[in-house]
Coordinates of C-alpha atoms and ligand atoms in Angstrom, one line a residue:
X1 CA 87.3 55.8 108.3
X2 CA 85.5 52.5 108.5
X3 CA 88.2 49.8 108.6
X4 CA 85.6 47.0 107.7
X5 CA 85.6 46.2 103.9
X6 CA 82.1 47.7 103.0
X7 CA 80.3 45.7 99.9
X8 CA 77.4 46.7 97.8
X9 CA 74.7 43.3 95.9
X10 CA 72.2 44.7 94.2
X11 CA 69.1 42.6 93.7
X12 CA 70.3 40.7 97.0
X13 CA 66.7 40.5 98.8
X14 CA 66.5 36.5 97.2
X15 CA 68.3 34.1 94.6
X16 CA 72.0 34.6 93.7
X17 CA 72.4 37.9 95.8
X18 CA 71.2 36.7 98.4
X19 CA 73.5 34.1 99.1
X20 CA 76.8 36.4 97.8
X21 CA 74.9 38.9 100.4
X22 CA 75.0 36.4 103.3
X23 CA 78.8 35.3 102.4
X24 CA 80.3 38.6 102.8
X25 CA 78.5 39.0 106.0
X26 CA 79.9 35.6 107.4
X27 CA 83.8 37.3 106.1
X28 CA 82.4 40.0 108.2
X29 CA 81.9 42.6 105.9
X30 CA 79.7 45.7 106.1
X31 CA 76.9 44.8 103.2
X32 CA 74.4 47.3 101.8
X33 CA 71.8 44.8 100.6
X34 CA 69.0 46.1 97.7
X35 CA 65.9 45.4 95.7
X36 CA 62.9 47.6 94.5
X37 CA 60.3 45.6 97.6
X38 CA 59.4 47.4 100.5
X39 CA 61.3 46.9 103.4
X40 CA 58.7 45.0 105.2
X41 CA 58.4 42.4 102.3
X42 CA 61.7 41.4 102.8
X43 CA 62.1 40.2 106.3
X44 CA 63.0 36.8 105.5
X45 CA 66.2 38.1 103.4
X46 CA 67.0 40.1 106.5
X47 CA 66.3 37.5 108.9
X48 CA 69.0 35.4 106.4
X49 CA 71.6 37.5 107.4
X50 CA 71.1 38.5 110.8
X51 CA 72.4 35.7 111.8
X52 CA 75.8 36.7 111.0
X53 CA 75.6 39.5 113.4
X54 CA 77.2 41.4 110.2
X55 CA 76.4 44.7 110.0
X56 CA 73.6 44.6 107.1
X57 CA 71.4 47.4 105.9
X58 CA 68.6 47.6 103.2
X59 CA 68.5 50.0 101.0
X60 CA 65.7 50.1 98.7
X61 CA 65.9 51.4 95.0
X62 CA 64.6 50.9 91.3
X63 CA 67.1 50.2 89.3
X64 CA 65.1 50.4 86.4
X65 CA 64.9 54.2 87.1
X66 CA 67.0 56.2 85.4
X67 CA 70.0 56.8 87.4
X68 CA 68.9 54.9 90.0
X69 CA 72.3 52.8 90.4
X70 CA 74.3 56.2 90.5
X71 CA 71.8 57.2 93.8
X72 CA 72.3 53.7 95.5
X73 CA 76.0 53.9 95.7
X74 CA 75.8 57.2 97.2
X75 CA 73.2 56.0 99.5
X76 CA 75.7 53.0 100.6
X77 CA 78.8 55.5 100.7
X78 CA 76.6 58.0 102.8
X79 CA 75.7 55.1 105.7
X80 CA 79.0 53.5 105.3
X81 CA 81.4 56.1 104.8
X82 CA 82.9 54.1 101.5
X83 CA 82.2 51.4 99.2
X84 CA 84.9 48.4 98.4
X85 CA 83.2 45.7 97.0
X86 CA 80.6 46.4 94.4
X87 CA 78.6 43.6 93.1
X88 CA 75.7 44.1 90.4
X89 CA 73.6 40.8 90.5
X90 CA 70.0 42.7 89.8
X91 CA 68.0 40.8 86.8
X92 CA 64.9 39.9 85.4
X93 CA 64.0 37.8 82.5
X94 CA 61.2 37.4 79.3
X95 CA 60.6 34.8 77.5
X96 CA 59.1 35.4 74.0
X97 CA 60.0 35.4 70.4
X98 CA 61.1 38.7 69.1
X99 CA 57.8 39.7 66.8
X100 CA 55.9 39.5 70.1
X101 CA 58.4 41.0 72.3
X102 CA 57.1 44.0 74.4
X103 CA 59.6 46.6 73.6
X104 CA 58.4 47.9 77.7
X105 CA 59.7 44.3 78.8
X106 CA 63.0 45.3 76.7
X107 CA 64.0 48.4 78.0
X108 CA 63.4 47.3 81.4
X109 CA 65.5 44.0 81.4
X110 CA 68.3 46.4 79.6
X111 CA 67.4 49.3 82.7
X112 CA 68.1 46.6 85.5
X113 CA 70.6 44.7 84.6
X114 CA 72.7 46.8 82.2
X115 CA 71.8 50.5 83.1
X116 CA 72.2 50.6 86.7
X117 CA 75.7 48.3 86.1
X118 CA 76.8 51.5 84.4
X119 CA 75.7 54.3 86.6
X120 CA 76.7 51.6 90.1
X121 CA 80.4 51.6 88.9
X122 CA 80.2 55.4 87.6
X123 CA 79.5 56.3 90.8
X124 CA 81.3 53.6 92.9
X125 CA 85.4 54.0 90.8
X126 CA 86.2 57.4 92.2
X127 CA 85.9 56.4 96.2
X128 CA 87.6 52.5 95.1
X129 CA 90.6 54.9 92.7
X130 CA 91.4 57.3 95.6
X131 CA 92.0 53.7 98.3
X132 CA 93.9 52.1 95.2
X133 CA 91.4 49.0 96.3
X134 CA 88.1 47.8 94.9
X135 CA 86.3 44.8 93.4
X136 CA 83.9 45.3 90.9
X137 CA 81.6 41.8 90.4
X138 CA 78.9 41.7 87.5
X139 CA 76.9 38.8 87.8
X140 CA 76.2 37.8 83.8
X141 CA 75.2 34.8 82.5
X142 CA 76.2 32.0 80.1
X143 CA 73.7 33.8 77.8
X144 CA 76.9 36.6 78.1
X145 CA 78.8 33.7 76.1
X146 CA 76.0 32.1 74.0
X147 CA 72.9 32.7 72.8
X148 CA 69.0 31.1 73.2
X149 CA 66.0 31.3 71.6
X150 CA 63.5 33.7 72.5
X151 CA 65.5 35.5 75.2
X152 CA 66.7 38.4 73.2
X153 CA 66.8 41.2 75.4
X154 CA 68.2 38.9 78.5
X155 CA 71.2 38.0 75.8
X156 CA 71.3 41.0 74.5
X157 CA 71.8 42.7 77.8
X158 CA 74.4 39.8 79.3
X159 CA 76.6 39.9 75.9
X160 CA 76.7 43.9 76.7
X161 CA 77.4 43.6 80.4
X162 CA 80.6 41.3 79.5
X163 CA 81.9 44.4 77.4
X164 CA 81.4 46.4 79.5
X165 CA 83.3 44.2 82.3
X166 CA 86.1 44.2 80.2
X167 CA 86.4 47.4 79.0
X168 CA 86.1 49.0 82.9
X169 CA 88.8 46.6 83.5
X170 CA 91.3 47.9 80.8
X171 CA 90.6 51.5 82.3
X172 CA 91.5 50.6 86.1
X173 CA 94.0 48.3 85.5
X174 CA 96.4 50.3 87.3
X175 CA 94.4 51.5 90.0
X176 CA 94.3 48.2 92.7
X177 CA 91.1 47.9 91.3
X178 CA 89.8 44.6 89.5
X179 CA 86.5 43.9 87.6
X180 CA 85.1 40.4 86.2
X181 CA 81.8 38.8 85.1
X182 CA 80.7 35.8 86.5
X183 CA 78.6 33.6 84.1
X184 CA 76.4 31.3 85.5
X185 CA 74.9 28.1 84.0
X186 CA 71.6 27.6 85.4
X187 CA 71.3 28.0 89.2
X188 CA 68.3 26.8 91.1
X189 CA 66.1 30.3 92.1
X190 CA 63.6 32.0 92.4
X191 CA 64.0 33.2 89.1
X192 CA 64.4 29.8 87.4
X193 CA 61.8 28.4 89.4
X194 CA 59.1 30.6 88.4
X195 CA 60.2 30.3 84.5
X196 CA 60.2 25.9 85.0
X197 CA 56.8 26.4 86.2
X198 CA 55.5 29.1 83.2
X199 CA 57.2 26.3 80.9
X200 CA 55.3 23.6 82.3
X201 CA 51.9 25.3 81.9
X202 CA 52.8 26.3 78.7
X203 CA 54.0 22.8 76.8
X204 CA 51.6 20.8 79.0
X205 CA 54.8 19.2 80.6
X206 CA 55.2 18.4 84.4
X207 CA 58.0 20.5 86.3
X208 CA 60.5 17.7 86.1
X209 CA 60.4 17.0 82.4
X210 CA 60.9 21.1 82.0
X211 CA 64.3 21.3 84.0
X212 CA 65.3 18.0 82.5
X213 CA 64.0 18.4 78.9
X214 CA 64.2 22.0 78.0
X215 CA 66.8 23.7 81.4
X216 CA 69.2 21.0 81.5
X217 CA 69.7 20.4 78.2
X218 CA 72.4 22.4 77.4
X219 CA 74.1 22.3 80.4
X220 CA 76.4 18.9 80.3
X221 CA 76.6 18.2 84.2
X222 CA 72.8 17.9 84.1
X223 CA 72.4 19.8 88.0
X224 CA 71.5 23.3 88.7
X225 CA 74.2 25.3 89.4
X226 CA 74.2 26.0 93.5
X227 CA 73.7 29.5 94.8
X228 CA 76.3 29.4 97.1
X229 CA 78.8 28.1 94.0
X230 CA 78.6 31.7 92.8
X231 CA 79.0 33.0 96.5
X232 CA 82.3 31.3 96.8
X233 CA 83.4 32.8 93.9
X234 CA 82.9 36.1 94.1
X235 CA 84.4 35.8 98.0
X236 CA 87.9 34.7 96.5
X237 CA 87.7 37.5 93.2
X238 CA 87.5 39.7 97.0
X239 CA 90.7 38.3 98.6
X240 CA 94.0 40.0 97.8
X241 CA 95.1 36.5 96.1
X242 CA 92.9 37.9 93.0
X243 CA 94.6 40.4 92.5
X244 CA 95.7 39.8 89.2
X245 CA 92.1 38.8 87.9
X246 CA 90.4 41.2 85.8
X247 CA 88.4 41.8 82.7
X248 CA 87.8 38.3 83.1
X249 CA 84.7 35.9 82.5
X250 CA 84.1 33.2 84.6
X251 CA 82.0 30.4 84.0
X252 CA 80.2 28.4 86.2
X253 CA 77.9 26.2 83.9
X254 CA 78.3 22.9 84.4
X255 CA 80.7 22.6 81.1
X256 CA 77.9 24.6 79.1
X257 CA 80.2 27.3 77.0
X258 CA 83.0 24.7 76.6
X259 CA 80.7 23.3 73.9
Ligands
NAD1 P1 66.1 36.3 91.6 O1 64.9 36.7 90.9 O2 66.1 35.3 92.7 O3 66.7 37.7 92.2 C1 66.8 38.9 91.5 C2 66.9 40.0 92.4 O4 66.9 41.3 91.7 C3 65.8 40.1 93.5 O5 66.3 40.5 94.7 C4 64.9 41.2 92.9 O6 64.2 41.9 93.9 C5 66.0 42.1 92.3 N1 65.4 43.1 91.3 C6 64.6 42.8 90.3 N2 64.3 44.0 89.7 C7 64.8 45.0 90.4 C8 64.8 46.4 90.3 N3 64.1 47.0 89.3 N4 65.5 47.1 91.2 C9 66.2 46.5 92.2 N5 66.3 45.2 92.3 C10 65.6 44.4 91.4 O7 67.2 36.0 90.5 P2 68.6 35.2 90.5 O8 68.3 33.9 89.7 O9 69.2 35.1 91.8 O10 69.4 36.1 89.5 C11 70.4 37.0 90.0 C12 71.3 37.4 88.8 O11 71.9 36.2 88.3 C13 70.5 38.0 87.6 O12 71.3 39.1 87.1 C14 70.4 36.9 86.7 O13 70.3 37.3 85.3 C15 71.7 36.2 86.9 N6 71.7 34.8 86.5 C16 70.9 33.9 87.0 C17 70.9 32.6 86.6 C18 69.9 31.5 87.1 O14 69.9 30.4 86.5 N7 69.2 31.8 88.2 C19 71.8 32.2 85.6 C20 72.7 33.1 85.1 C21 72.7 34.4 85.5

């Protein structure tokens, strides 16, 4: 049996995975790191991490794909031999007002971020219930807590993936095994970077008055949220000391959701 603690990001090939990816690697864990990219598109992730001299595979899946989450883990627990630490982090966003929503753009935000969370921690409880030991990690979102305009799917979808936290948590209370949702304010990514620059097109603004005017807004310490902020606490919901946190949601906004 592998003695290593073995931990699963999905989504980890940039952004917030990424950097949770590269922390487990530096406690010298055995990560399984994912997206739907061909492995030779992602050598710059990989490069990231090899540093660590971490063991780190790729494993490449869809999760929009039915059942695709369910595969993955047994992908993982087939190289690794088990799977400890499960973290889902894969998302995507849309930005338009519901009349003009395209229902394909719903059902895939819903696929990636909700779906696969589902079928990942289906497939991941029965290995982490036999060891009495696991850590499940969804990465939501302050739109888990509140809502914004023209982001229904992506709110939809983090509300949902906060009841689900808490309800997996109730059922392996018992079991050594803790689950929690991390909700992010806005963190400076790829993902975020992209959107500032679709805004800016779109109002005519310049990239700075977007994250000031329109990203910042609502978030009261005015500064993007750090990747590696998130990083650090998913490390410590790892440690033993955490023991007694689950079903939890955990903000990291900048004082957004205490408004
Ligand atoms: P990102 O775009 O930098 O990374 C997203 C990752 O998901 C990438 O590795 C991408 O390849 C992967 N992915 C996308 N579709 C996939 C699919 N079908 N199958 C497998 N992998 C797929 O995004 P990020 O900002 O790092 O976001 C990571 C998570 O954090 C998301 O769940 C997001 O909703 C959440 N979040 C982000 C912010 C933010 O401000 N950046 C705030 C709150 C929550």
């Amino acid at each position: 049996m592998n003695k290593k603690r073995v931990a699963l990001v999905t989504g980890s090939t940039s952004g917030i995975g990424l950097s949770i990816a590269s922390k487990f690697a530096a406690m010298g864990y055995d990560v399984a790191i994912n997206s739907f990219e061909p492995e030779a598109e992602i050598h710059a992730a990989l490069q990231t991490l090899e540093h660590s001299g971490a063991q780190v595979r790729y494993f490449q899946s869809d999760l929009a794909a039915s059942g695709g989450g369910y595969d993955l883990v047994g992908d993982v627990v087939d190289a690794y031999g088990k799977l400890d630490v499960l973290v889902n982090n894969a998302g995507i966003q849309k930005v338009a007002p519901i009349e003009d929503f395209p229902p394909q753009d719903w059902h895939r935000i819903v696929a990636v971020s909700l779906d696969s969370a589902f079928h990942t921690i289906r497939a991941a409880l029965p290995g982490m219930s036999e060891r009495g030991w696991g850590r499940i990690i969804n990465i939501a979102s302050a739109h888990g807590l509140r809502a914004s305009p023209f982001k229904s799917a992506y709110v939809a979808t983090k509300h949902a993936v906060v009841g689900l936290t808490k309800t997996v948590a109730l059922e392996t209370a018992e079991r050594g095994i803790t689950v929690n949702a991390i909700c992010p304010g806005y963190v400076w990514t790829p993902l975020v970077a992209a959107q500032v620059a679709d805004q800016a097109k779109a109002h005519g603004m310049t990239q700075e008055q977007v994250m000031r005017e329109i990203f910042l807004a609502p978030q009261p310490s005015r500064q993007f949220v750090q990747p590696e902020e998130i990083a650090e606490m998913a490390a410590y919901l790892c440690s033993d000391l955490a023991r007694s946190i689950t079903g939890a949601t955990i903000s990291i906004d900048g004082g957004w959701t205490a408004k």
